[in-house]
mmCIF file with all atom_site columns, N, CA and C in Angstrom:
data_model
loop_
_atom_site.group_PDB
_atom_site.id
_atom_site.type_symbol
_atom_site.label_atom_id
_atom_site.label_alt_id
_atom_site.label_comp_id
_atom_site.label_asym_id
_atom_site.label_entity_id
_atom_site.label_seq_id
_atom_site.pdbx_PDB_ins_code
_atom_site.Cartn_x
_atom_site.Cartn_y
_atom_site.Cartn_z
_atom_site.occupancy
_atom_site.B_iso_or_equiv
_atom_site.pdbx_formal_charge
_atom_site.auth_seq_id
_atom_site.auth_comp_id
_atom_site.auth_asym_id
_atom_site.auth_atom_id
_atom_site.pdbx_PDB_model_num
ATOM 1   N N  . MET A 1 1  ? 21.547 91.235  -58.831 1.00 0.00 ? 1  MET A N  1
ATOM 2   C CA . MET A 1 1  ? 22.555 91.116  -60.206 1.00 0.00 ? 1  MET A CA 1
ATOM 3   C C  . MET A 1 1  ? 23.204 92.433  -59.627 1.00 0.00 ? 1  MET A C  1
ATOM 4   N N  . GLY A 1 2  ? 24.343 92.468  -59.720 1.00 0.00 ? 2  GLY A N  1
ATOM 5   C CA . GLY A 1 2  ? 25.255 93.813  -59.726 1.00 0.00 ? 2  GLY A CA 1
ATOM 6   C C  . GLY A 1 2  ? 25.346 94.445  -60.452 1.00 0.00 ? 2  GLY A C  1
ATOM 7   N N  . ILE A 1 3  ? 26.346 95.516  -60.449 1.00 0.00 ? 3  ILE A N  1
ATOM 8   C CA . ILE A 1 3  ? 26.385 96.583  -61.412 1.00 0.00 ? 3  ILE A CA 1
ATOM 9   C C  . ILE A 1 3  ? 27.083 96.356  -62.659 1.00 0.00 ? 3  ILE A C  1
ATOM 10  N N  . GLY A 1 4  ? 28.230 95.431  -62.179 1.00 0.00 ? 4  GLY A N  1
ATOM 11  C CA . GLY A 1 4  ? 29.392 95.102  -63.331 1.00 0.00 ? 4  GLY A CA 1
ATOM 12  C C  . GLY A 1 4  ? 28.453 93.725  -64.038 1.00 0.00 ? 4  GLY A C  1
ATOM 13  N N  . THR A 1 5  ? 27.726 93.177  -63.431 1.00 0.00 ? 5  THR A N  1
ATOM 14  C CA . THR A 1 5  ? 26.849 91.910  -64.271 1.00 0.00 ? 5  THR A CA 1
ATOM 15  C C  . THR A 1 5  ? 25.988 92.796  -65.246 1.00 0.00 ? 5  THR A C  1
ATOM 16  N N  . SER A 1 6  ? 25.318 93.688  -64.652 1.00 0.00 ? 6  SER A N  1
ATOM 17  C CA . SER A 1 6  ? 24.120 94.344  -65.730 1.00 0.00 ? 6  SER A CA 1
ATOM 18  C C  . SER A 1 6  ? 24.989 94.971  -67.140 1.00 0.00 ? 6  SER A C  1
ATOM 19  N N  . ILE A 1 7  ? 26.477 95.541  -66.427 1.00 0.00 ? 7  ILE A N  1
ATOM 20  C CA . ILE A 1 7  ? 27.074 96.430  -67.423 1.00 0.00 ? 7  ILE A CA 1
ATOM 21  C C  . ILE A 1 7  ? 27.910 95.177  -68.490 1.00 0.00 ? 7  ILE A C  1
ATOM 22  N N  . PHE A 1 8  ? 28.075 93.801  -68.420 1.00 0.00 ? 8  PHE A N  1
ATOM 23  C CA . PHE A 1 8  ? 28.514 92.809  -69.018 1.00 0.00 ? 8  PHE A CA 1
ATOM 24  C C  . PHE A 1 8  ? 27.497 92.327  -69.829 1.00 0.00 ? 8  PHE A C  1
ATOM 25  N N  . LEU A 1 9  ? 26.241 92.599  -69.660 1.00 0.00 ? 9  LEU A N  1
ATOM 26  C CA . LEU A 1 9  ? 25.279 92.027  -70.159 1.00 0.00 ? 9  LEU A CA 1
ATOM 27  C C  . LEU A 1 9  ? 24.940 92.517  -71.029 1.00 0.00 ? 9  LEU A C  1
ATOM 28  N N  . LEU A 1 10 ? 25.010 94.300  -70.855 1.00 0.00 ? 10 LEU A N  1
ATOM 29  C CA . LEU A 1 10 ? 24.864 95.398  -72.037 1.00 0.00 ? 10 LEU A CA 1
ATOM 30  C C  . LEU A 1 10 ? 25.871 94.980  -72.956 1.00 0.00 ? 10 LEU A C  1
ATOM 31  N N  . ALA A 1 11 ? 26.821 94.889  -72.537 1.00 0.00 ? 11 ALA A N  1
ATOM 32  C CA . ALA A 1 11 ? 28.189 95.203  -73.600 1.00 0.00 ? 11 ALA A CA 1
ATOM 33  C C  . ALA A 1 11 ? 27.901 93.956  -74.508 1.00 0.00 ? 11 ALA A C  1
ATOM 34  N N  . VAL A 1 12 ? 28.025 92.418  -73.761 1.00 0.00 ? 12 VAL A N  1
ATOM 35  C CA . VAL A 1 12 ? 27.412 91.280  -74.827 1.00 0.00 ? 12 VAL A CA 1
ATOM 36  C C  . VAL A 1 12 ? 26.230 91.422  -75.618 1.00 0.00 ? 12 VAL A C  1
ATOM 37  N N  . GLY A 1 13 ? 25.270 92.046  -75.294 1.00 0.00 ? 13 GLY A N  1
ATOM 38  C CA . GLY A 1 13 ? 24.190 92.241  -75.918 1.00 0.00 ? 13 GLY A CA 1
ATOM 39  C C  . GLY A 1 13 ? 24.119 92.870  -77.079 1.00 0.00 ? 13 GLY A C  1
ATOM 40  N N  . ALA A 1 14 ? 24.881 94.439  -76.689 1.00 0.00 ? 14 ALA A N  1
ATOM 41  C CA . ALA A 1 14 ? 25.259 95.200  -77.919 1.00 0.00 ? 14 ALA A CA 1
ATOM 42  C C  . ALA A 1 14 ? 26.182 94.607  -79.107 1.00 0.00 ? 14 ALA A C  1
ATOM 43  N N  . ILE A 1 15 ? 27.017 93.480  -78.447 1.00 0.00 ? 15 ILE A N  1
ATOM 44  C CA . ILE A 1 15 ? 27.986 92.861  -79.627 1.00 0.00 ? 15 ILE A CA 1
ATOM 45  C C  . ILE A 1 15 ? 27.092 91.888  -80.184 1.00 0.00 ? 15 ILE A C  1
ATOM 46  N N  . LEU A 1 16 ? 26.554 91.241  -79.492 1.00 0.00 ? 16 LEU A N  1
ATOM 47  C CA . LEU A 1 16 ? 25.587 90.201  -80.447 1.00 0.00 ? 16 LEU A CA 1
ATOM 48  C C  . LEU A 1 16 ? 24.661 91.115  -81.434 1.00 0.00 ? 16 LEU A C  1
ATOM 49  N N  . THR A 1 17 ? 24.222 91.923  -80.889 1.00 0.00 ? 17 THR A N  1
ATOM 50  C CA . THR A 1 17 ? 23.100 92.998  -81.855 1.00 0.00 ? 17 THR A CA 1
ATOM 51  C C  . THR A 1 17 ? 24.116 93.349  -82.994 1.00 0.00 ? 17 THR A C  1
ATOM 52  N N  . PHE A 1 18 ? 25.070 94.481  -82.529 1.00 0.00 ? 18 PHE A N  1
ATOM 53  C CA . PHE A 1 18 ? 25.429 95.227  -83.548 1.00 0.00 ? 18 PHE A CA 1
ATOM 54  C C  . PHE A 1 18 ? 26.363 95.041  -84.428 1.00 0.00 ? 18 PHE A C  1
ATOM 55  N N  . ALA A 1 19 ? 26.976 94.383  -83.704 1.00 0.00 ? 19 ALA A N  1
ATOM 56  C CA . ALA A 1 19 ? 28.807 94.058  -83.772 1.00 0.00 ? 19 ALA A CA 1
ATOM 57  C C  . ALA A 1 19 ? 28.926 92.510  -84.970 1.00 0.00 ? 19 ALA A C  1
ATOM 58  N N  . LEU A 1 20 ? 28.190 91.859  -84.320 1.00 0.00 ? 20 LEU A N  1
ATOM 59  C CA . LEU A 1 20 ? 28.454 90.117  -85.080 1.00 0.00 ? 20 LEU A CA 1
ATOM 60  C C  . LEU A 1 20 ? 27.448 89.984  -86.015 1.00 0.00 ? 20 LEU A C  1
ATOM 61  N N  . ASP A 1 21 ? 27.975 89.671  -87.413 1.00 0.00 ? 21 ASP A N  1
ATOM 62  C CA . ASP A 1 21 ? 27.152 89.704  -88.279 1.00 0.00 ? 21 ASP A CA 1
ATOM 63  C C  . ASP A 1 21 ? 27.050 87.653  -89.096 1.00 0.00 ? 21 ASP A C  1
ATOM 64  N N  . ALA A 1 22 ? 27.041 86.985  -87.695 1.00 0.00 ? 22 ALA A N  1
ATOM 65  C CA . ALA A 1 22 ? 26.828 85.411  -88.200 1.00 0.00 ? 22 ALA A CA 1
ATOM 66  C C  . ALA A 1 22 ? 25.635 84.779  -87.980 1.00 0.00 ? 22 ALA A C  1
ATOM 67  N N  . SER A 1 23 ? 25.207 84.058  -88.206 1.00 0.00 ? 23 SER A N  1
ATOM 68  C CA . SER A 1 23 ? 24.011 83.332  -88.311 1.00 0.00 ? 23 SER A CA 1
ATOM 69  C C  . SER A 1 23 ? 24.377 81.623  -87.672 1.00 0.00 ? 23 SER A C  1
ATOM 70  N N  . VAL A 1 24 ? 23.927 81.538  -86.831 1.00 0.00 ? 24 VAL A N  1
ATOM 71  C CA . VAL A 1 24 ? 23.326 80.619  -85.889 1.00 0.00 ? 24 VAL A CA 1
ATOM 72  C C  . VAL A 1 24 ? 22.267 79.581  -86.271 1.00 0.00 ? 24 VAL A C  1
ATOM 73  N N  . GLY A 1 25 ? 22.240 78.425  -86.694 1.00 0.00 ? 25 GLY A N  1
ATOM 74  C CA . GLY A 1 25 ? 20.773 77.540  -87.143 1.00 0.00 ? 25 GLY A CA 1
ATOM 75  C C  . GLY A 1 25 ? 20.053 77.904  -86.165 1.00 0.00 ? 25 GLY A C  1
ATOM 76  N N  . GLY A 1 26 ? 18.561 78.213  -86.011 1.00 0.00 ? 26 GLY A N  1
ATOM 77  C CA . GLY A 1 26 ? 17.621 78.132  -85.153 1.00 0.00 ? 26 GLY A CA 1
ATOM 78  C C  . GLY A 1 26 ? 17.485 79.175  -84.201 1.00 0.00 ? 26 GLY A C  1
ATOM 79  N N  . VAL A 1 27 ? 18.482 79.950  -84.442 1.00 0.00 ? 27 VAL A N  1
ATOM 80  C CA . VAL A 1 27 ? 19.123 80.946  -83.234 1.00 0.00 ? 27 VAL A CA 1
ATOM 81  C C  . VAL A 1 27 ? 19.059 82.582  -83.945 1.00 0.00 ? 27 VAL A C  1
ATOM 82  N N  . ASN A 1 28 ? 18.513 83.084  -83.514 1.00 0.00 ? 28 ASN A N  1
ATOM 83  C CA . ASN A 1 28 ? 18.773 84.747  -83.861 1.00 0.00 ? 28 ASN A CA 1
ATOM 84  C C  . ASN A 1 28 ? 19.699 85.383  -83.358 1.00 0.00 ? 28 ASN A C  1
ATOM 85  N N  . LEU A 1 29 ? 20.793 85.913  -83.514 1.00 0.00 ? 29 LEU A N  1
ATOM 86  C CA . LEU A 1 29 ? 21.560 86.662  -82.562 1.00 0.00 ? 29 LEU A CA 1
ATOM 87  C C  . LEU A 1 29 ? 20.979 87.646  -82.038 1.00 0.00 ? 29 LEU A C  1
ATOM 88  N N  . ASP A 1 30 ? 20.750 88.306  -82.951 1.00 0.00 ? 30 ASP A N  1
ATOM 89  C CA . ASP A 1 30 ? 20.063 90.123  -82.890 1.00 0.00 ? 30 ASP A CA 1
ATOM 90  C C  . ASP A 1 30 ? 18.780 89.641  -81.485 1.00 0.00 ? 30 ASP A C  1
ATOM 91  N N  . VAL A 1 31 ? 17.984 89.138  -81.882 1.00 0.00 ? 31 VAL A N  1
ATOM 92  C CA . VAL A 1 31 ? 16.668 88.923  -80.573 1.00 0.00 ? 31 VAL A CA 1
ATOM 93  C C  . VAL A 1 31 ? 17.851 88.565  -79.325 1.00 0.00 ? 31 VAL A C  1
ATOM 94  N N  . VAL A 1 32 ? 18.536 87.904  -79.746 1.00 0.00 ? 32 VAL A N  1
ATOM 95  C CA . VAL A 1 32 ? 19.125 87.412  -77.989 1.00 0.00 ? 32 VAL A CA 1
ATOM 96  C C  . VAL A 1 32 ? 19.849 88.517  -77.548 1.00 0.00 ? 32 VAL A C  1
ATOM 97  N N  . GLY A 1 33 ? 20.643 89.570  -78.519 1.00 0.00 ? 33 GLY A N  1
ATOM 98  C CA . GLY A 1 33 ? 21.423 90.372  -78.511 1.00 0.00 ? 33 GLY A CA 1
ATOM 99  C C  . GLY A 1 33 ? 20.644 91.743  -77.211 1.00 0.00 ? 33 GLY A C  1
ATOM 100 N N  . TRP A 1 34 ? 19.421 91.598  -78.295 1.00 0.00 ? 34 TRP A N  1
ATOM 101 C CA . TRP A 1 34 ? 18.079 92.736  -77.661 1.00 0.00 ? 34 TRP A CA 1
ATOM 102 C C  . TRP A 1 34 ? 17.749 92.005  -76.173 1.00 0.00 ? 34 TRP A C  1
ATOM 103 N N  . ILE A 1 35 ? 17.607 90.554  -76.007 1.00 0.00 ? 35 ILE A N  1
ATOM 104 C CA . ILE A 1 35 ? 17.473 90.411  -74.952 1.00 0.00 ? 35 ILE A CA 1
ATOM 105 C C  . ILE A 1 35 ? 18.172 90.578  -73.489 1.00 0.00 ? 35 ILE A C  1
ATOM 106 N N  . LEU A 1 36 ? 19.439 90.215  -73.940 1.00 0.00 ? 36 LEU A N  1
ATOM 107 C CA . LEU A 1 36 ? 20.748 90.483  -73.020 1.00 0.00 ? 36 LEU A CA 1
ATOM 108 C C  . LEU A 1 36 ? 20.746 91.827  -72.484 1.00 0.00 ? 36 LEU A C  1
ATOM 109 N N  . MET A 1 37 ? 20.752 92.888  -73.758 1.00 0.00 ? 37 MET A N  1
ATOM 110 C CA . MET A 1 37 ? 20.610 94.449  -73.240 1.00 0.00 ? 37 MET A CA 1
ATOM 111 C C  . MET A 1 37 ? 19.482 94.768  -72.302 1.00 0.00 ? 37 MET A C  1
ATOM 112 N N  . ALA A 1 38 ? 18.070 94.220  -72.586 1.00 0.00 ? 38 ALA A N  1
ATOM 113 C CA . ALA A 1 38 ? 17.145 94.517  -72.048 1.00 0.00 ? 38 ALA A CA 1
ATOM 114 C C  . ALA A 1 38 ? 17.315 93.935  -70.338 1.00 0.00 ? 38 ALA A C  1
ATOM 115 N N  . ALA A 1 39 ? 17.797 92.910  -70.172 1.00 0.00 ? 39 ALA A N  1
ATOM 116 C CA . ALA A 1 39 ? 17.846 92.072  -68.922 1.00 0.00 ? 39 ALA A CA 1
ATOM 117 C C  . ALA A 1 39 ? 19.013 92.937  -68.080 1.00 0.00 ? 39 ALA A C  1
ATOM 118 N N  . GLY A 1 40 ? 20.481 93.738  -69.183 1.00 0.00 ? 40 GLY A N  1
ATOM 119 C CA . GLY A 1 40 ? 21.321 94.174  -68.412 1.00 0.00 ? 40 GLY A CA 1
ATOM 120 C C  . GLY A 1 40 ? 20.927 95.759  -67.651 1.00 0.00 ? 40 GLY A C  1
ATOM 121 N N  . LEU A 1 41 ? 20.032 96.404  -68.701 1.00 0.00 ? 41 LEU A N  1
ATOM 122 C CA . LEU A 1 41 ? 19.283 97.307  -68.467 1.00 0.00 ? 41 LEU A CA 1
ATOM 123 C C  . LEU A 1 41 ? 18.090 97.616  -66.937 1.00 0.00 ? 41 LEU A C  1
ATOM 124 N N  . LEU A 1 42 ? 17.759 96.413  -67.059 1.00 0.00 ? 42 LEU A N  1
ATOM 125 C CA . LEU A 1 42 ? 16.649 96.238  -65.690 1.00 0.00 ? 42 LEU A CA 1
ATOM 126 C C  . LEU A 1 42 ? 17.177 96.079  -64.584 1.00 0.00 ? 42 LEU A C  1
ATOM 127 N N  . GLY A 1 43 ? 18.691 94.681  -64.688 1.00 0.00 ? 43 GLY A N  1
ATOM 128 C CA . GLY A 1 43 ? 19.588 94.980  -63.914 1.00 0.00 ? 43 GLY A CA 1
ATOM 129 C C  . GLY A 1 43 ? 20.104 96.305  -63.286 1.00 0.00 ? 43 GLY A C  1
ATOM 130 N N  . LEU A 1 44 ? 20.121 96.999  -63.872 1.00 0.00 ? 44 LEU A N  1
ATOM 131 C CA . LEU A 1 44 ? 20.806 98.369  -63.430 1.00 0.00 ? 44 LEU A CA 1
ATOM 132 C C  . LEU A 1 44 ? 19.913 98.974  -62.651 1.00 0.00 ? 44 LEU A C  1
ATOM 133 N N  . VAL A 1 45 ? 19.060 99.239  -63.340 1.00 0.00 ? 45 VAL A N  1
ATOM 134 C CA . VAL A 1 45 ? 18.184 99.912  -62.695 1.00 0.00 ? 45 VAL A CA 1
ATOM 135 C C  . VAL A 1 45 ? 17.653 99.379  -61.162 1.00 0.00 ? 45 VAL A C  1
ATOM 136 N N  . ILE A 1 46 ? 17.567 98.098  -61.057 1.00 0.00 ? 46 ILE A N  1
ATOM 137 C CA . ILE A 1 46 ? 16.922 97.562  -60.014 1.00 0.00 ? 46 ILE A CA 1
ATOM 138 C C  . ILE A 1 46 ? 17.963 97.633  -58.887 1.00 0.00 ? 46 ILE A C  1
ATOM 139 N N  . THR A 1 47 ? 19.521 97.428  -59.456 1.00 0.00 ? 47 THR A N  1
ATOM 140 C CA . THR A 1 47 ? 20.430 97.699  -58.823 1.00 0.00 ? 47 THR A CA 1
ATOM 141 C C  . THR A 1 47 ? 20.868 98.837  -57.993 1.00 0.00 ? 47 THR A C  1
ATOM 142 N N  . ALA A 1 48 ? 20.490 100.246 -59.285 1.00 0.00 ? 48 ALA A N  1
ATOM 143 C CA . ALA A 1 48 ? 20.927 101.497 -58.524 1.00 0.00 ? 48 ALA A CA 1
ATOM 144 C C  . ALA A 1 48 ? 19.363 102.036 -57.445 1.00 0.00 ? 48 ALA A C  1
ATOM 145 N N  . LEU A 1 49 ? 18.485 101.043 -57.628 1.00 0.00 ? 49 LEU A N  1
ATOM 146 C CA . LEU A 1 49 ? 17.037 101.834 -56.773 1.00 0.00 ? 49 LEU A CA 1
ATOM 147 C C  . LEU A 1 49 ? 17.624 100.769 -55.244 1.00 0.00 ? 49 LEU A C  1
ATOM 148 N N  . LEU A 1 50 ? 18.230 99.871  -55.628 1.00 0.00 ? 50 LEU A N  1
ATOM 149 C CA . LEU A 1 50 ? 18.663 99.152  -54.295 1.00 0.00 ? 50 LEU A CA 1
ATOM 150 C C  . LEU A 1 50 ? 19.747 99.963  -53.405 1.00 0.00 ? 50 LEU A C  1
ATOM 151 N N  . TRP A 1 51 ? 20.495 100.426 -54.325 1.00 0.00 ? 51 TRP A N  1
ATOM 152 C CA . TRP A 1 51 ? 21.690 101.226 -53.745 1.00 0.00 ? 51 TRP A CA 1
ATOM 153 C C  . TRP A 1 51 ? 21.215 102.722 -53.036 1.00 0.00 ? 51 TRP A C  1
ATOM 154 N N  . GLY A 1 52 ? 20.166 103.268 -53.645 1.00 0.00 ? 52 GLY A N  1
ATOM 155 C CA . GLY A 1 52 ? 19.624 104.205 -53.200 1.00 0.00 ? 52 GLY A CA 1
ATOM 156 C C  . GLY A 1 52 ? 18.927 104.534 -51.854 1.00 0.00 ? 52 GLY A C  1
ATOM 157 N N  . ARG A 1 53 ? 18.456 103.040 -51.623 1.00 0.00 ? 53 ARG A N  1
ATOM 158 C CA . ARG A 1 53 ? 17.452 102.657 -50.203 1.00 0.00 ? 53 ARG A CA 1
ATOM 159 C C  . ARG A 1 53 ? 18.795 102.586 -49.234 1.00 0.00 ? 53 ARG A C  1
ATOM 160 N N  . ARG A 1 54 ? 19.619 101.720 -49.640 1.00 0.00 ? 54 ARG A N  1
ATOM 161 C CA . ARG A 1 54 ? 20.560 101.831 -48.682 1.00 0.00 ? 54 ARG A CA 1
ATOM 162 C C  . ARG A 1 54 ? 21.649 102.968 -48.109 1.00 0.00 ? 54 ARG A C  1
ATOM 163 N N  . ARG A 1 55 ? 21.242 103.987 -48.820 1.00 0.00 ? 55 ARG A N  1
ATOM 164 C CA . ARG A 1 55 ? 22.134 104.929 -48.453 1.00 0.00 ? 55 ARG A CA 1
ATOM 165 C C  . ARG A 1 55 ? 20.989 106.087 -47.576 1.00 0.00 ? 55 ARG A C  1
ATOM 166 N N  . GLU A 1 56 ? 20.117 105.992 -47.547 1.00 0.00 ? 56 GLU A N  1
ATOM 167 C CA . GLU A 1 56 ? 19.477 106.563 -47.081 1.00 0.00 ? 56 GLU A CA 1
ATOM 168 C C  . GLU A 1 56 ? 19.998 106.771 -45.540 1.00 0.00 ? 56 GLU A C  1
ATOM 169 N N  . VAL A 1 57 ? 19.328 108.224 -44.852 1.00 0.00 ? 57 VAL A N  1
ATOM 170 C CA . VAL A 1 57 ? 20.018 108.704 -43.532 1.00 0.00 ? 57 VAL A CA 1
ATOM 171 C C  . VAL A 1 57 ? 19.150 108.278 -42.570 1.00 0.00 ? 57 VAL A C  1
ATOM 172 N N  . VAL A 1 58 ? 19.585 107.532 -41.400 1.00 0.00 ? 58 VAL A N  1
ATOM 173 C CA . VAL A 1 58 ? 18.383 107.335 -40.592 1.00 0.00 ? 58 VAL A CA 1
ATOM 174 C C  . VAL A 1 58 ? 18.427 107.788 -38.851 1.00 0.00 ? 58 VAL A C  1
ATOM 175 N N  . ALA A 1 59 ? 17.515 108.428 -38.707 1.00 0.00 ? 59 ALA A N  1
ATOM 176 C CA . ALA A 1 59 ? 17.525 109.197 -37.914 1.00 0.00 ? 59 ALA A CA 1
ATOM 177 C C  . ALA A 1 59 ? 17.879 108.907 -35.957 1.00 0.00 ? 59 ALA A C  1
ATOM 178 N N  . THR A 1 60 ? 18.714 109.684 -35.432 1.00 0.00 ? 60 THR A N  1
ATOM 179 C CA . THR A 1 60 ? 18.901 108.947 -34.033 1.00 0.00 ? 60 THR A CA 1
ATOM 180 C C  . THR A 1 60 ? 18.426 109.670 -33.471 1.00 0.00 ? 60 THR A C  1
ATOM 181 N N  . THR A 1 61 ? 18.419 109.166 -31.924 1.00 0.00 ? 61 THR A N  1
ATOM 182 C CA . THR A 1 61 ? 17.719 109.701 -30.800 1.00 0.00 ? 61 THR A CA 1
ATOM 183 C C  . THR A 1 61 ? 18.569 110.935 -30.329 1.00 0.00 ? 61 THR A C  1
ATOM 184 N N  . THR A 1 62 ? 18.185 111.887 -29.995 1.00 0.00 ? 62 THR A N  1
ATOM 185 C CA . THR A 1 62 ? 18.996 113.324 -29.138 1.00 0.00 ? 62 THR A CA 1
ATOM 186 C C  . THR A 1 62 ? 19.176 113.280 -27.912 1.00 0.00 ? 62 THR A C  1
ATOM 187 N N  . GLU A 1 63 ? 18.814 111.776 -26.966 1.00 0.00 ? 63 GLU A N  1
ATOM 188 C CA . GLU A 1 63 ? 18.580 112.056 -25.881 1.00 0.00 ? 63 GLU A CA 1
ATOM 189 C C  . GLU A 1 63 ? 20.391 111.697 -25.319 1.00 0.00 ? 63 GLU A C  1
ATOM 190 N N  . PRO A 1 64 ? 20.750 112.177 -24.494 1.00 0.00 ? 64 PRO A N  1
ATOM 191 C CA . PRO A 1 64 ? 22.089 111.877 -23.589 1.00 0.00 ? 64 PRO A CA 1
ATOM 192 C C  . PRO A 1 64 ? 22.157 110.819 -23.545 1.00 0.00 ? 64 PRO A C  1
ATOM 193 N N  . VAL A 1 65 ? 23.303 110.223 -23.258 1.00 0.00 ? 65 VAL A N  1
ATOM 194 C CA . VAL A 1 65 ? 23.893 108.991 -23.250 1.00 0.00 ? 65 VAL A CA 1
ATOM 195 C C  . VAL A 1 65 ? 24.170 109.003 -21.574 1.00 0.00 ? 65 VAL A C  1
ATOM 196 N N  . GLU A 1 66 ? 23.954 107.958 -21.249 1.00 0.00 ? 66 GLU A N  1
ATOM 197 C CA . GLU A 1 66 ? 23.907 107.425 -19.835 1.00 0.00 ? 66 GLU A CA 1
ATOM 198 C C  . GLU A 1 66 ? 25.326 107.207 -18.951 1.00 0.00 ? 66 GLU A C  1
ATOM 199 N N  . TYR A 1 67 ? 25.760 107.684 -18.321 1.00 0.00 ? 67 TYR A N  1
ATOM 200 C CA . TYR A 1 67 ? 27.398 107.363 -17.802 1.00 0.00 ? 67 TYR A CA 1
ATOM 201 C C  . TYR A 1 67 ? 27.033 106.894 -16.445 1.00 0.00 ? 67 TYR A C  1
ATOM 202 N N  . ARG A 1 68 ? 27.836 105.704 -16.302 1.00 0.00 ? 68 ARG A N  1
ATOM 203 C CA . ARG A 1 68 ? 28.240 105.235 -15.070 1.00 0.00 ? 68 ARG A CA 1
ATOM 204 C C  . ARG A 1 68 ? 29.830 105.145 -14.793 1.00 0.00 ? 68 ARG A C  1
ATOM 205 N N  . ARG A 1 69 ? 29.490 105.097 -13.580 1.00 0.00 ? 69 ARG A N  1
ATOM 206 C CA . ARG A 1 69 ? 31.171 105.177 -12.846 1.00 0.00 ? 69 ARG A CA 1
ATOM 207 C C  . ARG A 1 69 ? 31.629 104.041 -12.592 1.00 0.00 ? 69 ARG A C  1
ATOM 208 N N  . VAL A 1 70 ? 32.594 103.511 -13.303 1.00 0.00 ? 70 VAL A N  1
ATOM 209 C CA . VAL A 1 70 ? 33.048 102.343 -12.827 1.00 0.00 ? 70 VAL A CA 1
ATOM 210 C C  . VAL A 1 70 ? 34.385 102.345 -12.145 1.00 0.00 ? 70 VAL A C  1
ATOM 211 N N  . GLU A 1 71 ? 34.322 101.591 -10.964 1.00 0.00 ? 71 GLU A N  1
ATOM 212 C CA . GLU A 1 71 ? 35.414 101.600 -9.653  1.00 0.00 ? 71 GLU A CA 1
ATOM 213 C C  . GLU A 1 71 ? 35.852 100.178 -9.879  1.00 0.00 ? 71 GLU A C  1
ATOM 214 N N  . GLU A 1 72 ? 37.727 100.363 -9.842  1.00 0.00 ? 72 GLU A N  1
ATOM 215 C CA . GLU A 1 72 ? 38.262 98.620  -9.885  1.00 0.00 ? 72 GLU A CA 1
ATOM 216 C C  . GLU A 1 72 ? 38.838 98.732  -8.601  1.00 0.00 ? 72 GLU A C  1
ATOM 217 N N  . ARG A 1 73 ? 38.560 97.594  -8.001  1.00 0.00 ? 73 ARG A N  1
ATOM 218 C CA . ARG A 1 73 ? 39.498 97.311  -6.531  1.00 0.00 ? 73 ARG A CA 1
ATOM 219 C C  . ARG A 1 73 ? 40.539 96.562  -7.141  1.00 0.00 ? 73 ARG A C  1
ATOM 220 N N  . ARG A 1 74 ? 41.689 96.824  -6.036  1.00 0.00 ? 74 ARG A N  1
ATOM 221 C CA . ARG A 1 74 ? 42.649 95.898  -6.326  1.00 0.00 ? 74 ARG A CA 1
ATOM 222 C C  . ARG A 1 74 ? 43.364 95.550  -5.109  1.00 0.00 ? 74 ARG A C  1
ATOM 223 N N  . ASP A 1 75 ? 42.145 95.357  -4.191  1.00 0.00 ? 75 ASP A N  1
ATOM 224 C CA . ASP A 1 75 ? 42.732 94.930  -2.781  1.00 0.00 ? 75 ASP A CA 1
ATOM 225 C C  . ASP A 1 75 ? 42.147 93.348  -2.655  1.00 0.00 ? 75 ASP A C  1
ATOM 226 N N  . VAL A 1 76 ? 41.424 92.792  -3.448  1.00 0.00 ? 76 VAL A N  1
ATOM 227 C CA . VAL A 1 76 ? 41.196 91.462  -3.696  1.00 0.00 ? 76 VAL A CA 1
ATOM 228 C C  . VAL A 1 76 ? 42.152 90.717  -4.182  1.00 0.00 ? 76 VAL A C  1
ATOM 229 N N  . ALA A 1 77 ? 42.408 89.681  -3.537  1.00 0.00 ? 77 ALA A N  1
ATOM 230 C CA . ALA A 1 77 ? 43.036 88.872  -4.514  1.00 0.00 ? 77 ALA A CA 1
ATOM 231 C C  . ALA A 1 77 ? 42.596 87.825  -5.972  1.00 0.00 ? 77 ALA A C  1
ATOM 232 N N  . PRO A 1 78 ? 43.549 87.785  -6.710  1.00 0.00 ? 78 PRO A N  1
ATOM 233 C CA . PRO A 1 78 ? 42.914 87.159  -8.143  1.00 0.00 ? 78 PRO A CA 1
ATOM 234 C C  . PRO A 1 78 ? 42.627 85.603  -7.694  1.00 0.00 ? 78 PRO A C  1
ATOM 235 N N  . PRO A 1 79 ? 41.635 85.181  -8.547  1.00 0.00 ? 79 PRO A N  1
ATOM 236 C CA . PRO A 1 79 ? 40.941 84.006  -7.791  1.00 0.00 ? 79 PRO A CA 1
ATOM 237 C C  . PRO A 1 79 ? 42.307 82.650  -8.245  1.00 0.00 ? 79 PRO A C  1
ATOM 238 N N  . LEU A 1 80 ? 41.864 81.392  -7.461  1.00 0.00 ? 80 LEU A N  1
ATOM 239 C CA . LEU A 1 80 ? 43.152 80.455  -7.725  1.00 0.00 ? 80 LEU A CA 1
ATOM 240 C C  . LEU A 1 80 ? 42.691 79.565  -9.015  1.00 0.00 ? 80 LEU A C  1
#
């Protein structure tokens, strides 16, 4: 789940919990809103942890690079 999806779930959950005053038969919209906000928050935390791991610095070797000399021969005819 990405950052955008997590924020979307948080927003929809907050709207269902705090702004909407409707009732649907057999469904408590306040509970659904809290569940969506919890899922959005959990997704946001997991995404932040994964992004933090991805940005770690990788140690590089300090050994010098081996250079090779390449010569081009122009006295050979191209293949037919």
